[in-house]
XYZ file of N, CA and C in Angstrom:
435
model
N -22.554 -10.061 7.079
C -21.668 -10.080 6.036
C -21.211 -11.584 6.170
N -21.311 -12.145 4.889
C -19.847 -13.264 3.965
C -18.874 -13.443 3.602
N -18.378 -14.119 3.727
C -17.213 -14.677 2.838
C -16.880 -13.867 1.232
N -18.483 -14.397 0.507
C -18.393 -14.740 -0.725
C -19.274 -13.324 -1.240
N -19.273 -12.799 -2.648
C -20.908 -11.810 -2.841
C -21.320 -12.756 -4.448
N -21.876 -11.891 -5.239
C -23.073 -11.834 -5.735
C -22.065 -11.871 -7.178
N -21.077 -11.004 -6.539
C -19.682 -10.487 -7.840
C -18.673 -11.683 -7.690
N -18.345 -12.556 -6.953
C -17.862 -13.114 -6.888
C -18.019 -14.421 -7.825
N -18.784 -14.477 -8.103
C -19.415 -15.357 -9.220
C -18.968 -14.975 -10.189
N -19.278 -14.326 -10.904
C -19.293 -13.896 -12.154
C -18.380 -14.338 -12.523
N -16.525 -13.987 -11.982
C -15.801 -14.915 -13.101
C -15.907 -15.732 -13.459
N -16.465 -17.199 -12.380
C -16.909 -18.172 -12.670
C -18.347 -19.113 -13.507
N -18.451 -18.198 -13.661
C -19.899 -18.646 -14.495
C -20.919 -18.232 -13.765
N -21.500 -17.611 -13.845
C -22.358 -17.282 -12.387
C -23.927 -18.190 -13.480
N -24.180 -18.073 -14.375
C -25.183 -18.620 -15.733
C -25.167 -20.866 -14.991
N -24.279 -21.030 -14.413
C -23.578 -22.331 -13.658
C -24.758 -22.786 -12.395
N -24.957 -21.577 -11.973
C -25.753 -21.689 -10.650
C -27.101 -21.699 -10.868
N -26.900 -20.885 -12.100
C -28.506 -20.823 -12.032
C -29.160 -21.715 -13.307
N -28.145 -22.700 -13.072
C -28.998 -23.984 -14.377
C -28.950 -25.005 -12.451
N -28.111 -24.529 -11.291
C -28.111 -25.513 -10.955
C -28.948 -25.408 -9.342
N -29.424 -23.813 -8.556
C -30.447 -23.570 -7.943
C -31.247 -22.530 -8.328
N -32.776 -22.676 -7.865
C -33.678 -20.946 -8.476
C -33.162 -19.882 -7.552
N -32.567 -19.057 -8.677
C -32.178 -18.127 -7.267
C -33.221 -17.397 -6.929
N -34.451 -17.529 -7.094
C -35.893 -17.101 -6.156
C -36.174 -17.662 -4.933
N -35.947 -18.437 -5.145
C -36.369 -19.418 -3.675
C -35.493 -19.705 -3.123
N -33.997 -20.491 -3.943
C -32.932 -21.443 -2.895
C -32.228 -21.450 -2.573
N -31.449 -19.342 -2.867
C -31.090 -18.715 -2.354
C -30.355 -18.982 -0.695
N -31.006 -19.786 0.228
C -29.994 -20.540 1.292
C -29.787 -21.756 1.129
N -29.822 -22.276 -0.497
C -28.805 -23.648 -0.523
C -27.240 -22.885 -1.192
N -27.403 -21.883 -1.582
C -26.658 -21.359 -1.824
C -25.311 -20.915 -0.952
N -26.151 -20.446 -0.279
C -25.493 -20.138 1.160
C -25.317 -20.730 1.962
N -25.232 -22.017 2.268
C -25.942 -23.067 3.338
C -23.764 -24.278 2.019
N -24.598 -24.161 0.757
C -23.260 -24.802 -0.074
C -21.763 -23.699 0.163
N -21.958 -22.941 0.069
C -20.165 -21.858 0.525
C -20.178 -22.121 2.324
N -21.097 -22.319 3.362
C -20.849 -22.293 4.554
C -19.934 -23.452 4.643
N -20.500 -24.204 4.143
C -19.937 -25.846 3.861
C -18.348 -26.114 2.974
N -18.362 -24.711 1.903
C -16.688 -25.329 1.705
C -16.007 -24.032 2.521
N -16.163 -23.298 3.316
C -15.791 -22.902 4.055
C -15.084 -23.078 5.414
N -16.018 -24.208 5.632
C -15.846 -25.144 6.732
C -14.932 -25.912 6.764
N -15.337 -26.535 5.262
C -13.787 -27.371 4.941
C -12.620 -26.829 4.622
N -12.638 -26.289 3.535
C -11.547 -24.969 3.714
C -10.906 -24.758 5.058
N -10.851 -24.106 6.021
C -10.774 -24.187 6.880
C -10.020 -24.977 8.101
N -10.888 -26.698 8.279
C -10.456 -27.727 8.860
C -8.840 -27.744 8.340
N -8.848 -28.021 6.622
C -7.531 -28.286 6.298
C -6.759 -27.060 6.735
N -6.718 -25.748 7.629
C -5.502 -24.460 7.146
C -6.257 -24.885 8.647
N -6.571 -24.742 10.059
C -6.782 -24.138 10.990
C -5.742 -25.168 11.305
N -5.281 -24.510 13.317
C -3.337 -25.043 13.671
C -2.791 -24.187 12.599
N -2.523 -23.957 11.453
C -1.378 -23.296 11.674
C -1.388 -21.891 10.717
N -2.359 -21.877 9.868
C -2.977 -20.159 9.464
C -3.598 -19.538 9.626
N -3.625 -17.661 9.784
C -4.231 -17.281 10.835
C -6.219 -17.424 10.531
N -7.572 -17.597 10.442
C -8.389 -18.301 9.553
C -9.442 -16.963 10.306
N -9.376 -15.650 11.305
C -9.316 -15.009 10.690
C -8.976 -13.850 9.867
N -8.534 -14.464 9.386
C -7.246 -13.580 8.805
C -7.035 -13.715 7.029
N -7.583 -14.858 7.311
C -8.219 -14.779 5.682
C -9.662 -15.038 5.334
N -10.537 -15.294 6.207
C -11.982 -15.258 5.827
C -12.556 -13.554 6.027
N -12.003 -13.071 5.744
C -12.605 -11.301 6.269
C -14.211 -10.927 5.926
N -14.767 -10.471 5.685
C -16.303 -10.620 4.493
C -15.603 -9.428 3.404
N -16.957 -9.807 2.598
C -15.922 -9.129 1.315
C -16.670 -7.616 0.650
N -15.775 -6.790 0.536
C -16.252 -6.236 1.001
C -17.514 -4.477 -0.346
N -16.906 -4.022 0.286
C -18.313 -3.303 -0.099
C -17.518 -1.947 -1.713
N -18.650 -1.871 -2.344
C -18.305 -1.056 -3.748
C -17.707 -0.929 -3.137
N -16.974 -0.630 -3.667
C -15.550 0.892 -4.232
C -14.406 0.495 -2.587
N -14.570 0.300 -1.818
C -12.827 -0.834 -0.301
C -12.291 -2.150 -0.734
N -11.239 -2.293 -1.645
C -9.999 -2.362 -1.481
C -10.451 -4.166 -0.781
N -10.969 -5.265 -1.871
C -10.773 -6.322 -0.940
C -9.604 -6.694 -0.029
N -9.258 -7.168 0.008
C -8.670 -7.975 1.337
C -7.982 -8.975 1.678
N -9.591 -10.350 0.520
C -9.432 -11.561 0.513
C -8.170 -11.787 -0.315
N -7.840 -13.436 -0.024
C -6.492 -13.523 -1.169
C -7.850 -14.489 -2.382
N -6.709 -13.497 -3.480
C -7.666 -14.767 -3.977
C -8.648 -15.734 -4.887
N -7.516 -16.428 -4.432
C -6.745 -17.758 -4.999
C -7.953 -18.501 -3.586
N -8.758 -18.231 -2.443
C -9.001 -19.128 -1.495
C -9.842 -18.281 -1.997
N -10.966 -17.487 -2.396
C -11.547 -16.715 -3.239
C -12.406 -18.395 -4.309
N -11.397 -18.260 -4.790
C -11.590 -19.219 -6.152
C -11.360 -21.327 -5.800
N -11.887 -21.204 -4.808
C -11.099 -22.472 -4.463
C -12.180 -22.477 -3.585
N -12.750 -21.425 -2.692
C -13.842 -21.666 -2.033
C -15.276 -21.586 -2.671
N -15.310 -21.095 -3.851
C -16.490 -21.192 -5.250
C -16.683 -22.356 -5.696
N -14.863 -23.130 -5.752
C -14.838 -24.736 -6.833
C -15.738 -25.634 -6.306
N -15.046 -25.343 -4.740
C -15.664 -26.223 -3.579
C -17.335 -25.939 -4.042
N -18.097 -24.788 -3.712
C -19.339 -23.979 -3.418
C -20.322 -25.512 -4.604
N -19.535 -24.762 -5.999
C -20.532 -25.250 -7.068
C -20.282 -26.598 -6.645
N -19.753 -27.232 -6.164
C -18.628 -28.212 -6.727
C -20.397 -29.034 -5.241
N -19.988 -28.811 -4.647
C -21.546 -29.443 -2.839
C -23.045 -29.012 -3.356
N -23.310 -27.697 -4.604
C -24.097 -27.373 -4.938
C -24.800 -28.837 -6.301
N -23.285 -28.775 -7.003
C -24.131 -30.313 -8.853
C -24.095 -31.198 -7.518
N -23.150 -32.143 -6.557
C -23.732 -32.833 -5.413
C -25.380 -33.445 -5.806
N -25.832 -32.878 -5.459
C -27.518 -32.523 -5.007
C -28.235 -32.563 -6.407
N -27.376 -32.713 -7.742
C -27.682 -33.190 -9.559
C -27.926 -34.521 -9.304
N -26.618 -35.383 -8.569
C -26.094 -36.500 -8.704
C -25.226 -36.896 -9.079
N -24.180 -37.752 -9.220
C -23.610 -37.834 -9.375
C -23.358 -37.433 -10.916
N -23.527 -38.632 -11.947
C -23.882 -39.002 -13.057
C -23.958 -37.191 -13.917
N -24.413 -36.220 -12.915
C -24.848 -34.708 -13.842
C -23.515 -33.695 -13.050
N -22.775 -33.564 -12.962
C -21.723 -33.242 -12.130
C -21.172 -33.112 -13.334
N -20.624 -32.395 -13.898
C -19.560 -31.339 -14.656
C -17.973 -32.025 -14.787
N -17.441 -32.324 -15.652
C -16.069 -32.545 -15.544
C -14.945 -31.649 -14.941
N -15.774 -30.278 -15.533
C -14.715 -29.695 -15.278
C -14.250 -29.485 -13.355
N -16.178 -29.243 -12.884
C -16.499 -29.067 -11.660
C -15.508 -29.990 -10.803
N -15.123 -31.936 -11.136
C -14.446 -32.497 -10.719
C -13.847 -32.157 -10.766
N -12.597 -31.951 -11.762
C -11.305 -31.055 -12.034
C -11.505 -30.304 -10.774
N -12.018 -29.175 -11.004
C -11.726 -27.827 -10.402
C -11.946 -28.213 -8.916
N -12.733 -29.212 -8.388
C -13.159 -29.924 -6.777
C -11.370 -30.799 -6.351
N -11.033 -31.358 -7.643
C -10.508 -32.171 -6.899
C -8.649 -31.739 -6.134
N -8.598 -30.218 -7.918
C -7.618 -29.842 -7.914
C -7.387 -28.583 -5.592
N -8.858 -28.520 -5.948
C -8.852 -27.247 -4.691
C -8.226 -27.921 -3.295
N -8.809 -30.144 -3.178
C -9.225 -30.382 -2.941
C -6.975 -30.671 -2.595
N -6.416 -31.287 -3.525
C -4.712 -30.935 -3.815
C -3.718 -30.191 -3.259
N -4.137 -28.939 -2.928
C -3.413 -27.296 -2.972
C -4.116 -27.592 -1.502
N -5.318 -27.979 -0.353
C -5.257 -27.939 0.822
C -4.879 -28.717 1.609
N -4.232 -29.596 0.271
C -4.164 -31.459 1.031
C -2.006 -30.337 1.287
N -1.590 -30.240 0.466
C -0.628 -28.909 0.006
C 0.432 -28.542 1.094
N -1.060 -27.229 1.714
C -1.143 -26.700 2.184
C -1.273 -26.820 3.669
N -1.852 -27.594 4.015
C -1.801 -28.521 5.701
C -1.261 -28.936 5.708
N 0.078 -30.335 4.858
C 1.789 -30.049 5.067
C 2.393 -29.742 4.888
N 1.651 -28.697 4.677
C 3.372 -26.874 5.277
C 4.094 -26.612 3.865
N 3.903 -26.533 2.892
C 3.888 -26.349 0.968
C 3.716 -25.118 1.146
N 4.860 -24.111 0.187
C 4.610 -22.543 0.277
C 3.163 -22.227 0.329
N 2.887 -21.223 0.364
C 1.551 -20.425 1.036
C 2.454 -19.523 0.137
N 1.048 -18.512 0.175
C 1.530 -16.127 1.335
C 0.170 -16.383 1.228
N -0.205 -17.518 2.822
C -1.539 -17.417 3.389
C -0.560 -16.342 5.392
N -1.410 -15.670 6.025
C -0.670 -15.278 7.059
C -0.814 -16.575 8.399
N 0.410 -16.370 9.085
C 0.422 -17.284 9.501
C 0.022 -17.443 11.294
N -0.370 -18.306 12.112
C -0.507 -17.110 13.542
C -0.058 -16.938 14.252
N 0.078 -15.562 14.380
C 0.664 -15.426 15.538
C 1.128 -15.228 16.938
N 1.446 -15.151 17.618
C 1.765 -14.836 18.735
C 1.262 -13.048 19.419
N 0.846 -12.515 20.377
C 0.860 -11.211 21.494
C 1.659 -10.643 20.769
N 3.321 -10.794 20.681
C 4.605 -9.756 20.628
C 5.311 -10.009 18.862
N 3.629 -11.208 18.090
C 4.174 -10.634 16.111
C 4.825 -12.465 16.104
N 5.332 -13.041 17.541
C 6.248 -14.437 16.690
C 5.409 -15.657 15.800
N 5.915 -15.818 15.034
C 4.488 -17.175 14.548
C 5.609 -18.504 15.437
N 3.256 -19.294 15.729
C 3.641 -19.692 16.580
C 3.017 -20.869 16.206
N 4.938 -22.048 16.230
C 4.523 -22.693 14.877
C 3.734 -24.101 15.855
N 3.532 -24.848 15.034
C 2.900 -26.132 14.631
C 3.033 -27.296 14.736
N 4.120 -27.121 15.766
C 5.388 -28.458 16.445
C 4.355 -30.104 17.438
N 3.914 -30.857 16.695
C 3.354 -32.088 17.615
C 5.016 -33.078 17.239
N 4.590 -33.505 19.288
C 5.478 -34.291 19.382
C 4.656 -35.491 20.042
N 5.009 -36.767 19.225
C 4.939 -37.987 19.929
C 4.897 -39.369 19.899
N 4.545 -40.567 20.022
C 5.245 -41.436 20.210
C 5.268 -42.129 20.377
N 5.536 -43.501 20.149
C 3.730 -44.660 20.649
C 4.610 -45.634 21.904
N 5.135 -45.009 22.596
C 5.752 -45.030 23.463
C 4.506 -44.545 24.908
N 4.813 -45.305 26.360
C 4.135 -44.356 26.345
C 4.490 -44.024 27.253
N 4.277 -42.249 28.006
C 4.987 -41.226 28.379
C 5.225 -42.208 30.148
N 7.432 -42.222 30.821
C 7.484 -42.631 31.368
C 7.565 -41.272 32.258
N 7.937 -41.142 33.090
C 8.215 -40.258 34.466
C 10.090 -40.760 35.525
N 10.811 -41.074 34.945
C 11.970 -41.388 35.475
C 12.795 -40.637 37.031
N 12.161 -40.194 37.422
C 12.464 -39.146 38.123
C 12.527 -40.097 39.041
N 13.667 -40.504 39.990
C 13.498 -40.842 41.275
C 13.885 -40.684 42.415
């Protein structure tokens, strides 16, 4: 199974994908662009959010969709941007550039801790595991005598 399915693109403009790729021969390009977009999003969300709960498989027909709609939307935005990039920078529609930039801005804000409804990482007891990191410019010293 995959995180995105063909009907997810109907909301955003399925015909746009047909301009970028030949659906009969280049479906692997679409799948590769989807994988790149998912990996890009995971890199921003890793460490704080439960990626296994966020990136669940797309539901079968008639089954309730457990995916976050906003994550689906930005995954499609990033996927379409990656597909357009192969056409050259001057050919990318401004809408795609803007939506890609908006997706990255949101991901950067969430990475820094902006409020979102995404599931956080929890331990076996159900307690939220923090992403607290302590660092210093000074080397660690052991002051035991």
